[in-house]
PDB file of C-alpha atoms in Angstrom:
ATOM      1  CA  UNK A   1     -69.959 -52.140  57.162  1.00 85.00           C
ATOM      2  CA  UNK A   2     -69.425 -51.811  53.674  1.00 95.00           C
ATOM      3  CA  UNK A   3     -69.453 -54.959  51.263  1.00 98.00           C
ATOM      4  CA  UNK A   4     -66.139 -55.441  49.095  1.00 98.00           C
ATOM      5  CA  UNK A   5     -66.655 -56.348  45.489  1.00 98.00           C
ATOM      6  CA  UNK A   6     -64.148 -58.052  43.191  1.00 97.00           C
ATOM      7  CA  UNK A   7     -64.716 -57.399  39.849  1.00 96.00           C
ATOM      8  CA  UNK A   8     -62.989 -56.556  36.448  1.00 94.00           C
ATOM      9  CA  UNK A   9     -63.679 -52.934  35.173  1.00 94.00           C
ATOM     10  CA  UNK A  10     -66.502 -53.230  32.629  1.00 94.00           C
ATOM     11  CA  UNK A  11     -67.711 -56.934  32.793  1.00 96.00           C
ATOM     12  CA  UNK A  12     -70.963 -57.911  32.127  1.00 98.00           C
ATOM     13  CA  UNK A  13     -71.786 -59.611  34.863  1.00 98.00           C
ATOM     14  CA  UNK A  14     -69.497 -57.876  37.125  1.00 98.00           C
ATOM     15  CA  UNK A  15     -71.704 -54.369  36.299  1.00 98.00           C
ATOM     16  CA  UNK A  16     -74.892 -56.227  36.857  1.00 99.00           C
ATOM     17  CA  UNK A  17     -73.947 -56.695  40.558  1.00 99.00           C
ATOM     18  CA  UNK A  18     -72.791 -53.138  41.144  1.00 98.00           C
ATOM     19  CA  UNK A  19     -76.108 -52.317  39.339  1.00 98.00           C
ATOM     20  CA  UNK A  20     -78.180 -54.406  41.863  1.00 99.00           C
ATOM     21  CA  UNK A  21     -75.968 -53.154  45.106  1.00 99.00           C
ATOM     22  CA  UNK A  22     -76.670 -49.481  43.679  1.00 98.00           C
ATOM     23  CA  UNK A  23     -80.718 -50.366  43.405  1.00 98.00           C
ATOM     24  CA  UNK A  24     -81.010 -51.504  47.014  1.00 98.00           C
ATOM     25  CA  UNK A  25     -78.904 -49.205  48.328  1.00 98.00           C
ATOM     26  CA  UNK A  26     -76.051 -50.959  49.471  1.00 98.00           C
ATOM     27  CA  UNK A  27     -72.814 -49.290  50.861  1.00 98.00           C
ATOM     28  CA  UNK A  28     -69.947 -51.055  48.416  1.00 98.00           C
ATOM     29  CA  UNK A  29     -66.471 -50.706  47.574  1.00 98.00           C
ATOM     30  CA  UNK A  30     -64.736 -52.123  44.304  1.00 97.00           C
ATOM     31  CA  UNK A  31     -61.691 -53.837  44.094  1.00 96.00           C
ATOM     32  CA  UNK A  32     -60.703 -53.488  40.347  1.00 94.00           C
ATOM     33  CA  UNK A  33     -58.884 -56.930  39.089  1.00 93.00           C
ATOM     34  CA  UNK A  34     -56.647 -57.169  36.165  1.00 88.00           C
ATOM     35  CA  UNK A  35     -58.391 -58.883  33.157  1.00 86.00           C
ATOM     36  CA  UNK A  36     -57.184 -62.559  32.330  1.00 76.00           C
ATOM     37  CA  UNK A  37     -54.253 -61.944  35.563  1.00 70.00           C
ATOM     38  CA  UNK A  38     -57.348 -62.019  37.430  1.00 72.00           C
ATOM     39  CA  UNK A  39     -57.668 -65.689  37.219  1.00 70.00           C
ATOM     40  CA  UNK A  40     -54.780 -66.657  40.053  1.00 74.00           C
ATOM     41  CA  UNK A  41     -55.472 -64.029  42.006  1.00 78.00           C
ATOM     42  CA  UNK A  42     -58.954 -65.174  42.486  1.00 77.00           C
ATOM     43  CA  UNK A  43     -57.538 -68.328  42.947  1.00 77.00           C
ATOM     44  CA  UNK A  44     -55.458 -67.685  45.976  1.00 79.00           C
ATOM     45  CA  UNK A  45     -57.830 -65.387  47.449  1.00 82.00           C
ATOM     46  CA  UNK A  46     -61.110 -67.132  47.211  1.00 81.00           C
ATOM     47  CA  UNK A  47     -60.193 -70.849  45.311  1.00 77.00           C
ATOM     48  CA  UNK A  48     -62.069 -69.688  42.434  1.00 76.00           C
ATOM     49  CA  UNK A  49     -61.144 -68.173  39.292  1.00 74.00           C
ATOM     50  CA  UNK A  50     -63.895 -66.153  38.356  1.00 84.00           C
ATOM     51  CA  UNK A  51     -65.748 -62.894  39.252  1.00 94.00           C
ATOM     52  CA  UNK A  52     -67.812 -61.323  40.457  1.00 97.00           C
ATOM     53  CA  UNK A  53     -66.925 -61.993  44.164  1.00 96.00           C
ATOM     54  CA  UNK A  54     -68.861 -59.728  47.035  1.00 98.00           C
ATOM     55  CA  UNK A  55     -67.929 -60.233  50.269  1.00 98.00           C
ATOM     56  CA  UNK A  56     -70.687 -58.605  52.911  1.00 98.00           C
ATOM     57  CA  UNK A  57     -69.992 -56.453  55.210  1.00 97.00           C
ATOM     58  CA  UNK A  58     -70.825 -59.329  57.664  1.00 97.00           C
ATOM     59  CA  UNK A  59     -68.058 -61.860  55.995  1.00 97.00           C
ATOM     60  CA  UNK A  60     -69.701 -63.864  54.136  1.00 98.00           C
ATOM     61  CA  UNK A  61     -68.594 -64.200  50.152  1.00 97.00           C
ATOM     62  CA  UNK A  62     -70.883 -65.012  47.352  1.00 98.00           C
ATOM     63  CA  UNK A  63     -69.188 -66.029  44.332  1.00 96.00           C
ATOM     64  CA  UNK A  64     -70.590 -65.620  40.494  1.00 97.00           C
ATOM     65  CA  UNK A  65     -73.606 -63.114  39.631  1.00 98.00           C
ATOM     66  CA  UNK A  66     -76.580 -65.109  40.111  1.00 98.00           C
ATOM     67  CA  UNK A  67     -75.784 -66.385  43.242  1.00 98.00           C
ATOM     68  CA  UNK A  68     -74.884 -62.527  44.983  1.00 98.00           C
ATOM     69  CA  UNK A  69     -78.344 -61.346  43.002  1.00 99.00           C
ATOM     70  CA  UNK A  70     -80.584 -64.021  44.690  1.00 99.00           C
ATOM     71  CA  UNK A  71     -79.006 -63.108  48.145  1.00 99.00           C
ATOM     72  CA  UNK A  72     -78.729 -59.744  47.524  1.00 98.00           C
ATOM     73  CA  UNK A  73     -82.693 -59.796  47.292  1.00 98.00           C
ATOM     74  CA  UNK A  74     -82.438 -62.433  50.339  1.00 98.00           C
ATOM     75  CA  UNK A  75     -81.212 -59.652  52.498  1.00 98.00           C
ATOM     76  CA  UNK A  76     -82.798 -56.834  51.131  1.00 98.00           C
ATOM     77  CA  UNK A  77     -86.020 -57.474  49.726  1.00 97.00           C
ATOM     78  CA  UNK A  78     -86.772 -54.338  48.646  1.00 97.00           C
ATOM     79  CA  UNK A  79     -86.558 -53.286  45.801  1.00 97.00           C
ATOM     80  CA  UNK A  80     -87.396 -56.864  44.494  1.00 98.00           C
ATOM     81  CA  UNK A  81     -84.704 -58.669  41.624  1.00 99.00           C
ATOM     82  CA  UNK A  82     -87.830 -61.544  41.912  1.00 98.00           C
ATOM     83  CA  UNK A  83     -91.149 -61.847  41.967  1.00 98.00           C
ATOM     84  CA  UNK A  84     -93.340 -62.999  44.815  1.00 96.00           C
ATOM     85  CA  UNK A  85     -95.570 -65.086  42.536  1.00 98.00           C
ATOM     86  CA  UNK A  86     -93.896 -68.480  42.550  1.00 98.00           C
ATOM     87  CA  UNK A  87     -95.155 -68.659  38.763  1.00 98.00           C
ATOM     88  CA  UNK A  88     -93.624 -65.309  37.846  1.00 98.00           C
ATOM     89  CA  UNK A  89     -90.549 -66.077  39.705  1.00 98.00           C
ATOM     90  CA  UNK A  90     -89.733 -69.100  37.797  1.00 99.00           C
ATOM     91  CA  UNK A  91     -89.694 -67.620  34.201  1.00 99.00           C
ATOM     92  CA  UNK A  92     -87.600 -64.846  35.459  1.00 99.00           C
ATOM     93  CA  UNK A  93     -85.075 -67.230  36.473  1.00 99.00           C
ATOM     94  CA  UNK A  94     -85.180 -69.084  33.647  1.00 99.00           C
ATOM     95  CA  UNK A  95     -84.975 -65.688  31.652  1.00 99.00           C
ATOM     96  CA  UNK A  96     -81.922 -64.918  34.171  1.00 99.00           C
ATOM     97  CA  UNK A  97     -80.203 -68.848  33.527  1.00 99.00           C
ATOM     98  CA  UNK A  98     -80.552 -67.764  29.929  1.00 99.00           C
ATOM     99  CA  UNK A  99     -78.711 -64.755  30.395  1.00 99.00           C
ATOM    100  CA  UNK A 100     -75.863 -66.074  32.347  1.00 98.00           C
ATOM    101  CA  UNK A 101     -75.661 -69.289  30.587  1.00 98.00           C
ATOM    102  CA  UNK A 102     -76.405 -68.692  27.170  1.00 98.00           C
ATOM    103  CA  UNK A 103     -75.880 -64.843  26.297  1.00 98.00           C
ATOM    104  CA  UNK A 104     -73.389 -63.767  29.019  1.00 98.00           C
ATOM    105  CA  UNK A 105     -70.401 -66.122  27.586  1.00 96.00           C
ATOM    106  CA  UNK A 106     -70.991 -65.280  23.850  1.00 97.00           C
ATOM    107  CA  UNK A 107     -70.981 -61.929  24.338  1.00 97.00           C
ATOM    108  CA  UNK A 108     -67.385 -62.762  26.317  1.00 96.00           C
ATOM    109  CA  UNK A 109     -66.323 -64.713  23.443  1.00 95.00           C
ATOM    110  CA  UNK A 110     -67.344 -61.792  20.988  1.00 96.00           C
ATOM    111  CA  UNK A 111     -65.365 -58.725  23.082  1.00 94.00           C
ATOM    112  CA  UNK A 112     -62.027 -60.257  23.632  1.00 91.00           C
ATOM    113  CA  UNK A 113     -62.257 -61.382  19.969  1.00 93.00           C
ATOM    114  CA  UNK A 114     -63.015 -58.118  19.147  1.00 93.00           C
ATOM    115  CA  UNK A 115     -60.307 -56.582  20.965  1.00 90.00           C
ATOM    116  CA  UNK A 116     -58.100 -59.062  19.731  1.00 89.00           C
ATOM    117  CA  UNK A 117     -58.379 -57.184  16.640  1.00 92.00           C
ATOM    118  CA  UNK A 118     -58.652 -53.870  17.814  1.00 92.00           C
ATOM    119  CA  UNK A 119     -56.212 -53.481  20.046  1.00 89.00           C
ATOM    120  CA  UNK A 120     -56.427 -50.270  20.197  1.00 87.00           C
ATOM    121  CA  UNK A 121     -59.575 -50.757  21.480  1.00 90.00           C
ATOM    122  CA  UNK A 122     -58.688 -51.311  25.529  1.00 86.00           C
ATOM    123  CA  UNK A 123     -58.180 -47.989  26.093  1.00 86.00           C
ATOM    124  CA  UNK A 124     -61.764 -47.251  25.480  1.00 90.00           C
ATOM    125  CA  UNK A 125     -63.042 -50.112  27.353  1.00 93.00           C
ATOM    126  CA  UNK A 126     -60.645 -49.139  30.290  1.00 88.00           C
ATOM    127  CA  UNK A 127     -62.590 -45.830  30.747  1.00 89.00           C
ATOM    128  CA  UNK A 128     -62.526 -44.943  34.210  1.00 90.00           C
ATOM    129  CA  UNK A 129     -60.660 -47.735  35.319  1.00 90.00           C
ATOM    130  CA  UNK A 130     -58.644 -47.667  38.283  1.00 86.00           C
ATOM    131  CA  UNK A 131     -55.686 -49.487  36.587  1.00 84.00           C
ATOM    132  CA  UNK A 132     -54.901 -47.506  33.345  1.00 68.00           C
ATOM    133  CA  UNK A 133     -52.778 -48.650  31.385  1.00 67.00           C
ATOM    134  CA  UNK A 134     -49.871 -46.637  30.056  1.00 61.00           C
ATOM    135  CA  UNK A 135     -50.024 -45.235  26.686  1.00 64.00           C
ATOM    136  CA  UNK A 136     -46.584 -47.087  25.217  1.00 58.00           C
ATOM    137  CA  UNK A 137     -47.947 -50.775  26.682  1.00 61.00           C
ATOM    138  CA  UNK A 138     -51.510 -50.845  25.845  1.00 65.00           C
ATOM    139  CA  UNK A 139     -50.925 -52.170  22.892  1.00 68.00           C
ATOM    140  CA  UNK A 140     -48.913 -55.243  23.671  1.00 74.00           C
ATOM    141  CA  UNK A 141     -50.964 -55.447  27.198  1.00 72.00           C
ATOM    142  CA  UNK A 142     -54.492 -55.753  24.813  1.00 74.00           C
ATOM    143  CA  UNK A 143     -52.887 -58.269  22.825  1.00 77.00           C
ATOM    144  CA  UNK A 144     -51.323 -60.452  25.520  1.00 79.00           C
ATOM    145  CA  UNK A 145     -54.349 -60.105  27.768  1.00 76.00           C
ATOM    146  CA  UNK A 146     -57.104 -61.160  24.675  1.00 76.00           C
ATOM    147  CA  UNK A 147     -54.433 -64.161  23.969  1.00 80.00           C
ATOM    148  CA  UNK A 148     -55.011 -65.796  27.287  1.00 78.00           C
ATOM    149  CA  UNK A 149     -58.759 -64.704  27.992  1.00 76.00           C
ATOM    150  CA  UNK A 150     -59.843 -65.826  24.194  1.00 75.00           C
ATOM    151  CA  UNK A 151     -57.875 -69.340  25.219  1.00 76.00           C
ATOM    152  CA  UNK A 152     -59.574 -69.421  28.585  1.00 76.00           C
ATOM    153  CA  UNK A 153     -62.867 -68.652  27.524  1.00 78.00           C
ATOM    154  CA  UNK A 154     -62.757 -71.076  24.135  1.00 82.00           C
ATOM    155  CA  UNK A 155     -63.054 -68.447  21.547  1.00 81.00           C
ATOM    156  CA  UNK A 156     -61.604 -68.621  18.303  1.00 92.00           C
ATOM    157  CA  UNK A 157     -62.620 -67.999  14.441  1.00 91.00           C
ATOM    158  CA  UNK A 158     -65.346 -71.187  14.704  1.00 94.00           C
ATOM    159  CA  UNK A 159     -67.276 -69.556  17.943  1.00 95.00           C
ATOM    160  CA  UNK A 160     -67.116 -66.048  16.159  1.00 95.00           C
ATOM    161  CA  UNK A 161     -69.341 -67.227  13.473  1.00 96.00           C
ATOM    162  CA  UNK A 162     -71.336 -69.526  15.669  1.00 96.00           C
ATOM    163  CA  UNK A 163     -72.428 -66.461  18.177  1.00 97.00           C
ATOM    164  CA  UNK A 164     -71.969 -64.074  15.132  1.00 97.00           C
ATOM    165  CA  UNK A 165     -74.824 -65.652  13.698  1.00 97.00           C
ATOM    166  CA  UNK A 166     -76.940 -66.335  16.889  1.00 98.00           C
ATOM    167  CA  UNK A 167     -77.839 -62.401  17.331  1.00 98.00           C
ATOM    168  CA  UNK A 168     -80.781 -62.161  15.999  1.00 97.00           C
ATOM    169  CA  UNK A 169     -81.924 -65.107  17.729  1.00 98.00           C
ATOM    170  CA  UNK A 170     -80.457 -64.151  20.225  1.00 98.00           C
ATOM    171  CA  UNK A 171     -82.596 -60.679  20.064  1.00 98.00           C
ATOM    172  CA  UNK A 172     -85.620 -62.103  19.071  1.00 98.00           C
ATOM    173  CA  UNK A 173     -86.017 -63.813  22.440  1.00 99.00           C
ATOM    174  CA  UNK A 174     -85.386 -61.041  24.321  1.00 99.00           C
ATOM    175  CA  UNK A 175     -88.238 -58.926  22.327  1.00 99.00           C
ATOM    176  CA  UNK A 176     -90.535 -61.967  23.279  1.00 99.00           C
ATOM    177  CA  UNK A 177     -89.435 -61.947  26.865  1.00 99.00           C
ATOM    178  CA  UNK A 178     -90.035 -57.831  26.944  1.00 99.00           C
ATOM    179  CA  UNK A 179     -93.574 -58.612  25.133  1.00 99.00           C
ATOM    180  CA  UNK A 180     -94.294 -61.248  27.714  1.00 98.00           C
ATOM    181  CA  UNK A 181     -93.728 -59.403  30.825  1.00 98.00           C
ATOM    182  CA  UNK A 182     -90.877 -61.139  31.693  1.00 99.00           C
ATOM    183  CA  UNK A 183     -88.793 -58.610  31.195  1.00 99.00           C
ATOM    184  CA  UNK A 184     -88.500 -54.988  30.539  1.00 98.00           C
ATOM    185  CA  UNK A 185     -90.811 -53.750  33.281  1.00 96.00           C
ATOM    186  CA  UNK A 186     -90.119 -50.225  35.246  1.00 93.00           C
ATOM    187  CA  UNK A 187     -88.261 -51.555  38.085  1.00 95.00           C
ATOM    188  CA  UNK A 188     -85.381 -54.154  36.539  1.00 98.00           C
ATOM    189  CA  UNK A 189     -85.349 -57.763  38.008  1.00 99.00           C
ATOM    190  CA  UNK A 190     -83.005 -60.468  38.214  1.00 99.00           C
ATOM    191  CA  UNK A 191     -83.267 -61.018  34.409  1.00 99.00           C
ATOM    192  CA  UNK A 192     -83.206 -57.546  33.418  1.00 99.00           C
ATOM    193  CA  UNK A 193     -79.568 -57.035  34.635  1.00 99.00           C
ATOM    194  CA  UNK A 194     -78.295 -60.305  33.894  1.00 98.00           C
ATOM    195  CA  UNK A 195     -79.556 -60.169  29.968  1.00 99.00           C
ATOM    196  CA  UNK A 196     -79.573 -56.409  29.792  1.00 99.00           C
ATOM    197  CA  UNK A 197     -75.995 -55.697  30.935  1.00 99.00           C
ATOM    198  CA  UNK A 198     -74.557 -58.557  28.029  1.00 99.00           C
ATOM    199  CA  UNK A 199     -76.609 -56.261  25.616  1.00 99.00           C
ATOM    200  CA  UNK A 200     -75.140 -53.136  26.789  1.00 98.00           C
ATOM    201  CA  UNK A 201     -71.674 -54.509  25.973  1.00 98.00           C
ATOM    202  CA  UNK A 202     -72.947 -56.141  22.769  1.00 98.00           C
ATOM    203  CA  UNK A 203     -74.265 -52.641  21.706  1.00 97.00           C
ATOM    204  CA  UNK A 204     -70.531 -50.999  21.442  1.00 97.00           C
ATOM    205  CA  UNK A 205     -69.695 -53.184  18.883  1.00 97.00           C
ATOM    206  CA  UNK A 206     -70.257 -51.278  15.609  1.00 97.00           C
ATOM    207  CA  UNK A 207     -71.369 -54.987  13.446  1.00 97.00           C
ATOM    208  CA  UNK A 208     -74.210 -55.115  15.763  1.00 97.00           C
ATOM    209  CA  UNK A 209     -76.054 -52.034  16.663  1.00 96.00           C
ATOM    210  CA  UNK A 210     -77.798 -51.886  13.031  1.00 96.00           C
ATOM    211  CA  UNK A 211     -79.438 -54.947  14.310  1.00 95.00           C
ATOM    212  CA  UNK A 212     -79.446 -53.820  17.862  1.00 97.00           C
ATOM    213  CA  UNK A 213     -80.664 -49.913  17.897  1.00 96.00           C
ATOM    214  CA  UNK A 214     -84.113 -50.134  17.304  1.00 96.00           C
ATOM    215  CA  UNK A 215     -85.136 -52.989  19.460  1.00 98.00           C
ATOM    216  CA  UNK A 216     -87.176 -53.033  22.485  1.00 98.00           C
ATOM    217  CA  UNK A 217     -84.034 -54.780  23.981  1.00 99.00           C
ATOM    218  CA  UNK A 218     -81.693 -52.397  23.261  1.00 98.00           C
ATOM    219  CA  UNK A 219     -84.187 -49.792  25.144  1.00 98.00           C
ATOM    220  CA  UNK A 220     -84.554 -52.572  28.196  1.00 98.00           C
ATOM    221  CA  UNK A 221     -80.688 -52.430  28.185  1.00 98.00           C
ATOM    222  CA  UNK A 222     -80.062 -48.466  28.321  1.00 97.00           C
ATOM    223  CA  UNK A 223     -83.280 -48.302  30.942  1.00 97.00           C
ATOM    224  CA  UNK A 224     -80.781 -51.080  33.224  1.00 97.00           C
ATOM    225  CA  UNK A 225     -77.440 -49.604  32.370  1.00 97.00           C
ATOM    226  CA  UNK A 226     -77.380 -45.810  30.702  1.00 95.00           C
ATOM    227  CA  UNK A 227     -73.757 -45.903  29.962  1.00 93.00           C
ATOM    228  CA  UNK A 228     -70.988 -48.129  29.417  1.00 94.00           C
ATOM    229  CA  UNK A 229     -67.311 -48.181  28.535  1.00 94.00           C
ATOM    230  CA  UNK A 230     -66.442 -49.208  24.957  1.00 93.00           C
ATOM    231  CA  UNK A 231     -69.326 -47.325  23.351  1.00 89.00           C
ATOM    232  CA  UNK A 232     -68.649 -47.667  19.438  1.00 89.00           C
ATOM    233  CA  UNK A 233     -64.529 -49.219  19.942  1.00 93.00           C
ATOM    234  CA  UNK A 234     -65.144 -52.618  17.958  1.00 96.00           C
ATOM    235  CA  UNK A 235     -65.487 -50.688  14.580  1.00 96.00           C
ATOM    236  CA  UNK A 236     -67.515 -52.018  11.646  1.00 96.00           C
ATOM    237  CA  UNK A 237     -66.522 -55.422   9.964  1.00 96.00           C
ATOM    238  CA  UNK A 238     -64.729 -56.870  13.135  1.00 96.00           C
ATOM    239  CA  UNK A 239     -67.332 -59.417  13.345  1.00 96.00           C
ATOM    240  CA  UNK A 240     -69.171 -61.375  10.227  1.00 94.00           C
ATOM    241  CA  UNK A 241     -72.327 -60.071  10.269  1.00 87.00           C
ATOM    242  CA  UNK A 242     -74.121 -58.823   7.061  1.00 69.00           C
ATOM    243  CA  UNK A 243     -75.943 -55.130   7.772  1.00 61.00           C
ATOM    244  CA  UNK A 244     -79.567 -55.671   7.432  1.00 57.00           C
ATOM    245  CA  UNK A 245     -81.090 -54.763   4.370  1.00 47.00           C
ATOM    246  CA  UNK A 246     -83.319 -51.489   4.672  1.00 45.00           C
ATOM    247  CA  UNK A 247     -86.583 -52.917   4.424  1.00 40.00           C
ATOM    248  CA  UNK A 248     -85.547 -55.100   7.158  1.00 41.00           C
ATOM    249  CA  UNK A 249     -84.167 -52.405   9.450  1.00 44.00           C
ATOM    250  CA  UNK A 250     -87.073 -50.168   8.616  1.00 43.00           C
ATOM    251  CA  UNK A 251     -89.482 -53.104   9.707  1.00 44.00           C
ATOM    252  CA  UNK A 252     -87.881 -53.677  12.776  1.00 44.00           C
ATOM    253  CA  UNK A 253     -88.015 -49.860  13.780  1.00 45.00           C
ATOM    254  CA  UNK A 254     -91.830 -50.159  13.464  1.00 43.00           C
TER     255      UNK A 254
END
């Protein structure tokens, strides 16, 4: 029997669990939630407001994307989200806890800001969504819907800057957990999806991919996830971040 995932049409962490039922094979079928309405409908259905949700074909639900990834591999080991090597294991989840703790809700923060000011930018993001909106009311419907997920999810002009300025941080670790074997191997792990899908989103905004395009975590993110909705929507000088100067960009291409 077919598992049922909840998710909302181009969320991070909601593509990182299709990704991971698509490696391993898994018979799935998606039910497409409205962004920021979402929230009491998840509520009623499963007393939580969040997704991803996955409910197995056998009944049992797994709520948030860590927790369907680790049983995911639970159930079918093969291919493996984590290592065998207890030692190996642990810095991929702490490379994973990273993602969803750390990167995953900036990146939030930074696309319904984004939006927020793009408007106009939904109807790229809603790319192959089952729930298009129509032409006349995306407008309004981008608006209203980045008014109550940028309250929900805390972000404002003072986060902006924060996670604005946290990229190439943000970046730099990444690179180091590619170089360390961490992450970036040929089969993607726990980690890979979890970090690699926030990058994948992070890469359609305009600000970033000078900073973005020519890192080994930009290629560990199009290896995961080779397209996404949204590519190039937030357009340049949405977000506060100063284009790096040649020498730089030309240094990190090497």
């Amino acid at each position: 029997m077919a598992h049922v995932l909840y998710e909302i049409h181009g969320s991070h962490p909601c593509v990182a669990v299709e990704r991971a039922l698509q490696l391993k094979r898994q018979p799935y079928k998606l039910r497409e939630l409205p962004p920021a309405f979402h929230v009491p409908l998840q509520w009623l259905r499963f007393r939580r407001l969040t997704v991803p949700v996955l409910v197995l074909g056998s009944g049992e639900t797994l709520i948030g994307s860590t927790t369907i990834l680790h049983r995911l591999d639970e159930l079918v080991p093969e291919p493996s989200l984590l290592p065998a090597d207890p030692a190996a294991r642990a810095r991929v989840e702490e490379a994973e806890r990273w993602g969803d703790e750390v990167l995953q809700p900036a990146v939030r923060r930074m696309i319904w800001l984004g939006i927020k000011r793009n408007p106009h930018a939904l109807k790229g993001y809603a790319k192959g969504s089952k729930l298009p909106v129509p032409g006349p009311l995306q407008t309004p419907t981008a608006r209203l819907v980045c008014r109550l997920a940028g309250w929900r999810n805390r972000a404002d002009a003072a986060t902006l800057q924060a996670d604005s300025a946290a990229i190439p941080g943000w970046l730099d670790h990444v690179d180091e957990l590619i170089a360390e074997g961490v992450v970036g191997g040929p089969q993607p792990n726990a980690a890979d999806l979890q970090i690699g899908s926030s990058l994948r989103l992070l890469g359609t905004f305009a600000d970033v991919w000078p900073q973005l395009s020519a890192r080994p975590a930009w290629q560990l993110a199009r290896r995961a996830f080779p397209s996404y909705p949204g590519e190039g929507e937030i357009p340049p000088g949405t977000y506060p971040i100063a284009t790096p100067a040649p020498a730089l960009a030309a240094a990190a291409a090497a």
